Amino acid sequence: MAPVGGTAVQDHVALAEIELCGELIIAASAAEDRLSLESIDQVLRVAEERKD
């Protein structure tokens, strides 16, 4: 049961992971075949992280 009193805690890492999973699900559902590793990296913005 959720605590009463509005003591919600946000886990920003978990929220980011959920968002990325959602983006992967959307990309996979739009694809005609399995996503390639390169496509997955693009959806997850791996190249952007490597630049930084």
PDB file of N, CA, C and O in Angstrom:
ATOM      1  N   MET A   1       0.837  -1.174   0.000  1.00  0.00           N
ATOM      2  CA  MET A   1       0.000   0.000   0.000  1.00  0.00           C
ATOM      3  C   MET A   1       0.888   1.246   0.000  1.00  0.00           C
ATOM      4  O   MET A   1       1.871   1.316   0.721  1.00  0.00           O
ATOM      5  N   ALA A   2       0.554   2.214  -0.799  1.00  0.00           N
ATOM      6  CA  ALA A   2       1.330   3.450  -0.899  1.00  0.00           C
ATOM      7  C   ALA A   2       1.137   4.290   0.353  1.00  0.00           C
ATOM      8  O   ALA A   2       0.049   4.344   0.909  1.00  0.00           O
ATOM      9  N   PRO A   3       2.219   4.943   0.793  1.00  0.00           N
ATOM     10  CA  PRO A   3       2.088   5.778   1.985  1.00  0.00           C
ATOM     11  C   PRO A   3       1.186   6.971   1.733  1.00  0.00           C
ATOM     12  O   PRO A   3       1.165   7.537   0.648  1.00  0.00           O
ATOM     13  N   VAL A   4       0.445   7.347   2.747  1.00  0.00           N
ATOM     14  CA  VAL A   4      -0.434   8.508   2.647  1.00  0.00           C
ATOM     15  C   VAL A   4       0.356   9.723   3.119  1.00  0.00           C
ATOM     16  O   VAL A   4       1.069   9.669   4.101  1.00  0.00           O
ATOM     17  N   GLY A   5       0.253  10.805   2.404  1.00  0.00           N
ATOM     18  CA  GLY A   5       0.935  12.006   2.836  1.00  0.00           C
ATOM     19  C   GLY A   5       1.833  12.603   1.771  1.00  0.00           C
ATOM     20  O   GLY A   5       2.544  13.550   2.022  1.00  0.00           O
ATOM     21  N   GLY A   6       1.870  12.031   0.579  1.00  0.00           N
ATOM     22  CA  GLY A   6       2.613  12.619  -0.521  1.00  0.00           C
ATOM     23  C   GLY A   6       4.111  12.548  -0.383  1.00  0.00           C
ATOM     24  O   GLY A   6       4.800  13.505  -0.680  1.00  0.00           O
ATOM     25  N   THR A   7       4.634  11.448   0.070  1.00  0.00           N
ATOM     26  CA  THR A   7       6.084  11.293   0.205  1.00  0.00           C
ATOM     27  C   THR A   7       6.654  10.506  -0.969  1.00  0.00           C
ATOM     28  O   THR A   7       7.455   9.603  -0.791  1.00  0.00           O
ATOM     29  N   ALA A   8       6.226  10.844  -2.159  1.00  0.00           N
ATOM     30  CA  ALA A   8       6.695  10.145  -3.351  1.00  0.00           C
ATOM     31  C   ALA A   8       8.170  10.443  -3.594  1.00  0.00           C
ATOM     32  O   ALA A   8       8.624  11.576  -3.460  1.00  0.00           O
ATOM     33  N   VAL A   9       8.897   9.403  -3.927  1.00  0.00           N
ATOM     34  CA  VAL A   9      10.320   9.531  -4.223  1.00  0.00           C
ATOM     35  C   VAL A   9      10.504   9.212  -5.697  1.00  0.00           C
ATOM     36  O   VAL A   9       9.952   8.237  -6.195  1.00  0.00           O
ATOM     37  N   GLN A  10      11.261  10.038  -6.397  1.00  0.00           N
ATOM     38  CA  GLN A  10      11.508   9.788  -7.812  1.00  0.00           C
ATOM     39  C   GLN A  10      12.924   9.267  -7.985  1.00  0.00           C
ATOM     40  O   GLN A  10      13.881   9.884  -7.521  1.00  0.00           O
ATOM     41  N   ASP A  11      13.014   8.138  -8.640  1.00  0.00           N
ATOM     42  CA  ASP A  11      14.308   7.557  -8.982  1.00  0.00           C
ATOM     43  C   ASP A  11      14.576   7.924 -10.433  1.00  0.00           C
ATOM     44  O   ASP A  11      14.030   7.319 -11.352  1.00  0.00           O
ATOM     45  N   HIS A  12      15.405   8.933 -10.655  1.00  0.00           N
ATOM     46  CA  HIS A  12      15.619   9.462 -12.000  1.00  0.00           C
ATOM     47  C   HIS A  12      16.279   8.438 -12.921  1.00  0.00           C
ATOM     48  O   HIS A  12      15.996   8.423 -14.117  1.00  0.00           O
ATOM     49  N   VAL A  13      17.135   7.589 -12.387  1.00  0.00           N
ATOM     50  CA  VAL A  13      17.772   6.556 -13.202  1.00  0.00           C
ATOM     51  C   VAL A  13      16.728   5.551 -13.668  1.00  0.00           C
ATOM     52  O   VAL A  13      16.674   5.172 -14.841  1.00  0.00           O
ATOM     53  N   ALA A  14      15.863   5.126 -12.757  1.00  0.00           N
ATOM     54  CA  ALA A  14      14.814   4.170 -13.119  1.00  0.00           C
ATOM     55  C   ALA A  14      13.866   4.780 -14.150  1.00  0.00           C
ATOM     56  O   ALA A  14      13.460   4.103 -15.102  1.00  0.00           O
ATOM     57  N   LEU A  15      13.512   6.041 -13.976  1.00  0.00           N
ATOM     58  CA  LEU A  15      12.629   6.697 -14.940  1.00  0.00           C
ATOM     59  C   LEU A  15      13.272   6.778 -16.323  1.00  0.00           C
ATOM     60  O   LEU A  15      12.603   6.566 -17.340  1.00  0.00           O
ATOM     61  N   ALA A  16      14.573   7.061 -16.378  1.00  0.00           N
ATOM     62  CA  ALA A  16      15.284   7.112 -17.658  1.00  0.00           C
ATOM     63  C   ALA A  16      15.311   5.738 -18.310  1.00  0.00           C
ATOM     64  O   ALA A  16      15.129   5.610 -19.532  1.00  0.00           O
ATOM     65  N   GLU A  17      15.526   4.688 -17.509  1.00  0.00           N
ATOM     66  CA  GLU A  17      15.547   3.329 -18.052  1.00  0.00           C
ATOM     67  C   GLU A  17      14.176   2.937 -18.596  1.00  0.00           C
ATOM     68  O   GLU A  17      14.076   2.315 -19.656  1.00  0.00           O
ATOM     69  N   ILE A  18      13.130   3.315 -17.896  1.00  0.00           N
ATOM     70  CA  ILE A  18      11.769   3.020 -18.355  1.00  0.00           C
ATOM     71  C   ILE A  18      11.496   3.733 -19.668  1.00  0.00           C
ATOM     72  O   ILE A  18      10.910   3.155 -20.598  1.00  0.00           O
ATOM     73  N   GLU A  19      11.935   4.980 -19.784  1.00  0.00           N
ATOM     74  CA  GLU A  19      11.750   5.738 -21.023  1.00  0.00           C
ATOM     75  C   GLU A  19      12.484   5.071 -22.191  1.00  0.00           C
ATOM     76  O   GLU A  19      11.941   4.930 -23.290  1.00  0.00           O
ATOM     77  N   LEU A  20      13.722   4.631 -21.961  1.00  0.00           N
ATOM     78  CA  LEU A  20      14.491   3.972 -23.018  1.00  0.00           C
ATOM     79  C   LEU A  20      13.849   2.645 -23.420  1.00  0.00           C
ATOM     80  O   LEU A  20      13.819   2.299 -24.605  1.00  0.00           O
ATOM     81  N   CYS A  21      13.342   1.903 -22.433  1.00  0.00           N
ATOM     82  CA  CYS A  21      12.651   0.642 -22.752  1.00  0.00           C
ATOM     83  C   CYS A  21      11.428   0.909 -23.618  1.00  0.00           C
ATOM     84  O   CYS A  21      11.155   0.178 -24.576  1.00  0.00           O
ATOM     85  N   GLY A  22      10.702   1.959 -23.288  1.00  0.00           N
ATOM     86  CA  GLY A  22       9.539   2.333 -24.089  1.00  0.00           C
ATOM     87  C   GLY A  22       9.928   2.679 -25.516  1.00  0.00           C
ATOM     88  O   GLY A  22       9.250   2.270 -26.473  1.00  0.00           O
ATOM     89  N   GLU A  23      11.023   3.412 -25.670  1.00  0.00           N
ATOM     90  CA  GLU A  23      11.490   3.766 -27.010  1.00  0.00           C
ATOM     91  C   GLU A  23      11.905   2.516 -27.800  1.00  0.00           C
ATOM     92  O   GLU A  23      11.656   2.426 -28.998  1.00  0.00           O
ATOM     93  N   LEU A  24      12.531   1.567 -27.108  1.00  0.00           N
ATOM     94  CA  LEU A  24      12.891   0.309 -27.779  1.00  0.00           C
ATOM     95  C   LEU A  24      11.654  -0.465 -28.201  1.00  0.00           C
ATOM     96  O   LEU A  24      11.617  -1.035 -29.302  1.00  0.00           O
ATOM     97  N   ILE A  25      10.650  -0.512 -27.361  1.00  0.00           N
ATOM     98  CA  ILE A  25       9.408  -1.216 -27.687  1.00  0.00           C
ATOM     99  C   ILE A  25       8.745  -0.585 -28.897  1.00  0.00           C
ATOM    100  O   ILE A  25       8.281  -1.286 -29.807  1.00  0.00           O
ATOM    101  N   ILE A  26       8.708   0.736 -28.938  1.00  0.00           N
ATOM    102  CA  ILE A  26       8.109   1.437 -30.079  1.00  0.00           C
ATOM    103  C   ILE A  26       8.887   1.139 -31.350  1.00  0.00           C
ATOM    104  O   ILE A  26       8.302   0.838 -32.400  1.00  0.00           O
ATOM    105  N   ALA A  27      10.218   1.203 -31.279  1.00  0.00           N
ATOM    106  CA  ALA A  27      11.042   0.929 -32.458  1.00  0.00           C
ATOM    107  C   ALA A  27      10.864  -0.516 -32.923  1.00  0.00           C
ATOM    108  O   ALA A  27      10.768  -0.785 -34.125  1.00  0.00           O
ATOM    109  N   ALA A  28      10.817  -1.441 -31.986  1.00  0.00           N
ATOM    110  CA  ALA A  28      10.658  -2.856 -32.353  1.00  0.00           C
ATOM    111  C   ALA A  28       9.292  -3.119 -32.975  1.00  0.00           C
ATOM    112  O   ALA A  28       9.174  -3.894 -33.929  1.00  0.00           O
ATOM    113  N   SER A  29       8.265  -2.468 -32.474  1.00  0.00           N
ATOM    114  CA  SER A  29       6.927  -2.689 -33.028  1.00  0.00           C
ATOM    115  C   SER A  29       6.783  -2.076 -34.414  1.00  0.00           C
ATOM    116  O   SER A  29       5.985  -2.548 -35.223  1.00  0.00           O
ATOM    117  N   ALA A  30       7.562  -1.038 -34.706  1.00  0.00           N
ATOM    118  CA  ALA A  30       7.497  -0.397 -36.020  1.00  0.00           C
ATOM    119  C   ALA A  30       8.368  -1.109 -37.053  1.00  0.00           C
ATOM    120  O   ALA A  30       8.183  -0.914 -38.254  1.00  0.00           O
ATOM    121  N   ALA A  31       9.312  -1.922 -36.600  1.00  0.00           N
ATOM    122  CA  ALA A  31      10.249  -2.592 -37.510  1.00  0.00           C
ATOM    123  C   ALA A  31       9.579  -3.804 -38.162  1.00  0.00           C
ATOM    124  O   ALA A  31       8.723  -4.457 -37.560  1.00  0.00           O
ATOM    125  N   GLU A  32       9.993  -4.078 -39.377  1.00  0.00           N
ATOM    126  CA  GLU A  32       9.471  -5.252 -40.082  1.00  0.00           C
ATOM    127  C   GLU A  32      10.168  -6.527 -39.631  1.00  0.00           C
ATOM    128  O   GLU A  32       9.607  -7.609 -39.735  1.00  0.00           O
ATOM    129  N   ASP A  33      11.398  -6.401 -39.173  1.00  0.00           N
ATOM    130  CA  ASP A  33      12.201  -7.549 -38.749  1.00  0.00           C
ATOM    131  C   ASP A  33      12.851  -7.193 -37.420  1.00  0.00           C
ATOM    132  O   ASP A  33      12.599  -6.133 -36.860  1.00  0.00           O
ATOM    133  N   ARG A  34      13.701  -8.070 -36.928  1.00  0.00           N
ATOM    134  CA  ARG A  34      14.409  -7.779 -35.684  1.00  0.00           C
ATOM    135  C   ARG A  34      15.256  -6.528 -35.843  1.00  0.00           C
ATOM    136  O   ARG A  34      15.784  -6.252 -36.921  1.00  0.00           O
ATOM    137  N   LEU A  35      15.416  -5.800 -34.748  1.00  0.00           N
ATOM    138  CA  LEU A  35      16.280  -4.628 -34.783  1.00  0.00           C
ATOM    139  C   LEU A  35      17.733  -5.072 -34.800  1.00  0.00           C
ATOM    140  O   LEU A  35      18.125  -5.975 -34.064  1.00  0.00           O
ATOM    141  N   SER A  36      18.519  -4.438 -35.633  1.00  0.00           N
ATOM    142  CA  SER A  36      19.952  -4.714 -35.649  1.00  0.00           C
ATOM    143  C   SER A  36      20.589  -4.071 -34.425  1.00  0.00           C
ATOM    144  O   SER A  36      19.999  -3.199 -33.783  1.00  0.00           O
ATOM    145  N   LEU A  37      21.810  -4.497 -34.119  1.00  0.00           N
ATOM    146  CA  LEU A  37      22.516  -3.888 -32.992  1.00  0.00           C
ATOM    147  C   LEU A  37      22.714  -2.396 -33.220  1.00  0.00           C
ATOM    148  O   LEU A  37      22.624  -1.590 -32.289  1.00  0.00           O
ATOM    149  N   GLU A  38      22.958  -2.011 -34.462  1.00  0.00           N
ATOM    150  CA  GLU A  38      23.134  -0.598 -34.790  1.00  0.00           C
ATOM    151  C   GLU A  38      21.835   0.176 -34.562  1.00  0.00           C
ATOM    152  O   GLU A  38      21.859   1.304 -34.066  1.00  0.00           O
ATOM    153  N   SER A  39      20.713  -0.422 -34.915  1.00  0.00           N
ATOM    154  CA  SER A  39      19.420   0.226 -34.695  1.00  0.00           C
ATOM    155  C   SER A  39      19.144   0.393 -33.210  1.00  0.00           C
ATOM    156  O   SER A  39      18.651   1.439 -32.773  1.00  0.00           O
ATOM    157  N   ILE A  40      19.460  -0.615 -32.435  1.00  0.00           N
ATOM    158  CA  ILE A  40      19.271  -0.533 -30.987  1.00  0.00           C
ATOM    159  C   ILE A  40      20.145   0.570 -30.406  1.00  0.00           C
ATOM    160  O   ILE A  40      19.686   1.376 -29.595  1.00  0.00           O
ATOM    161  N   ASP A  41      21.398   0.632 -30.841  1.00  0.00           N
ATOM    162  CA  ASP A  41      22.305   1.683 -30.371  1.00  0.00           C
ATOM    163  C   ASP A  41      21.758   3.067 -30.721  1.00  0.00           C
ATOM    164  O   ASP A  41      21.854   4.001 -29.935  1.00  0.00           O
ATOM    165  N   GLN A  42      21.173   3.179 -31.904  1.00  0.00           N
ATOM    166  CA  GLN A  42      20.627   4.465 -32.330  1.00  0.00           C
ATOM    167  C   GLN A  42      19.434   4.851 -31.452  1.00  0.00           C
ATOM    168  O   GLN A  42      19.334   6.002 -31.015  1.00  0.00           O
ATOM    169  N   VAL A  43      18.549   3.900 -31.179  1.00  0.00           N
ATOM    170  CA  VAL A  43      17.396   4.175 -30.333  1.00  0.00           C
ATOM    171  C   VAL A  43      17.838   4.568 -28.930  1.00  0.00           C
ATOM    172  O   VAL A  43      17.295   5.490 -28.318  1.00  0.00           O
ATOM    173  N   LEU A  44      18.859   3.886 -28.426  1.00  0.00           N
ATOM    174  CA  LEU A  44      19.348   4.154 -27.070  1.00  0.00           C
ATOM    175  C   LEU A  44      20.324   5.325 -27.008  1.00  0.00           C
ATOM    176  O   LEU A  44      20.806   5.670 -25.934  1.00  0.00           O
ATOM    177  N   ARG A  45      20.605   5.922 -28.167  1.00  0.00           N
ATOM    178  CA  ARG A  45      21.513   7.068 -28.275  1.00  0.00           C
ATOM    179  C   ARG A  45      22.898   6.756 -27.698  1.00  0.00           C
ATOM    180  O   ARG A  45      23.495   7.565 -26.978  1.00  0.00           O
ATOM    181  N   VAL A  46      23.412   5.580 -28.031  1.00  0.00           N
ATOM    182  CA  VAL A  46      24.713   5.140 -27.519  1.00  0.00           C
ATOM    183  C   VAL A  46      25.827   6.015 -28.067  1.00  0.00           C
ATOM    184  O   VAL A  46      26.726   6.425 -27.323  1.00  0.00           O
ATOM    185  N   ALA A  47      25.779   6.357 -29.331  1.00  0.00           N
ATOM    186  CA  ALA A  47      26.837   7.165 -29.935  1.00  0.00           C
ATOM    187  C   ALA A  47      26.916   8.537 -29.276  1.00  0.00           C
ATOM    188  O   ALA A  47      28.003   9.071 -29.072  1.00  0.00           O
ATOM    189  N   GLU A  48      25.776   9.118 -28.891  1.00  0.00           N
ATOM    190  CA  GLU A  48      25.763  10.411 -28.226  1.00  0.00           C
ATOM    191  C   GLU A  48      26.471  10.318 -26.879  1.00  0.00           C
ATOM    192  O   GLU A  48      27.202  11.219 -26.494  1.00  0.00           O
ATOM    193  N   GLU A  49      26.267   9.227 -26.170  1.00  0.00           N
ATOM    194  CA  GLU A  49      26.899   9.048 -24.858  1.00  0.00           C
ATOM    195  C   GLU A  49      28.399   8.889 -25.003  1.00  0.00           C
ATOM    196  O   GLU A  49      29.166   9.349 -24.178  1.00  0.00           O
ATOM    197  N   ARG A  50      28.842   8.222 -26.058  1.00  0.00           N
ATOM    198  CA  ARG A  50      30.278   8.015 -26.272  1.00  0.00           C
ATOM    199  C   ARG A  50      30.986   9.318 -26.589  1.00  0.00           C
ATOM    200  O   ARG A  50      32.133   9.507 -26.244  1.00  0.00           O
ATOM    201  N   LYS A  51      30.312  10.256 -27.286  1.00  0.00           N
ATOM    202  CA  LYS A  51      30.902  11.546 -27.617  1.00  0.00           C
ATOM    203  C   LYS A  51      31.153  12.374 -26.358  1.00  0.00           C
ATOM    204  O   LYS A  51      32.147  13.058 -26.251  1.00  0.00           O
ATOM    205  N   ASP A  52      30.215  12.294 -25.427  1.00  0.00           N
ATOM    206  CA  ASP A  52      30.328  13.088 -24.196  1.00  0.00           C
ATOM    207  C   ASP A  52      31.331  12.451 -23.295  1.00  0.00           C
ATOM    208  O   ASP A  52      32.220  12.794 -22.789  1.00  0.00           O
TER     209      ASP A  52
END
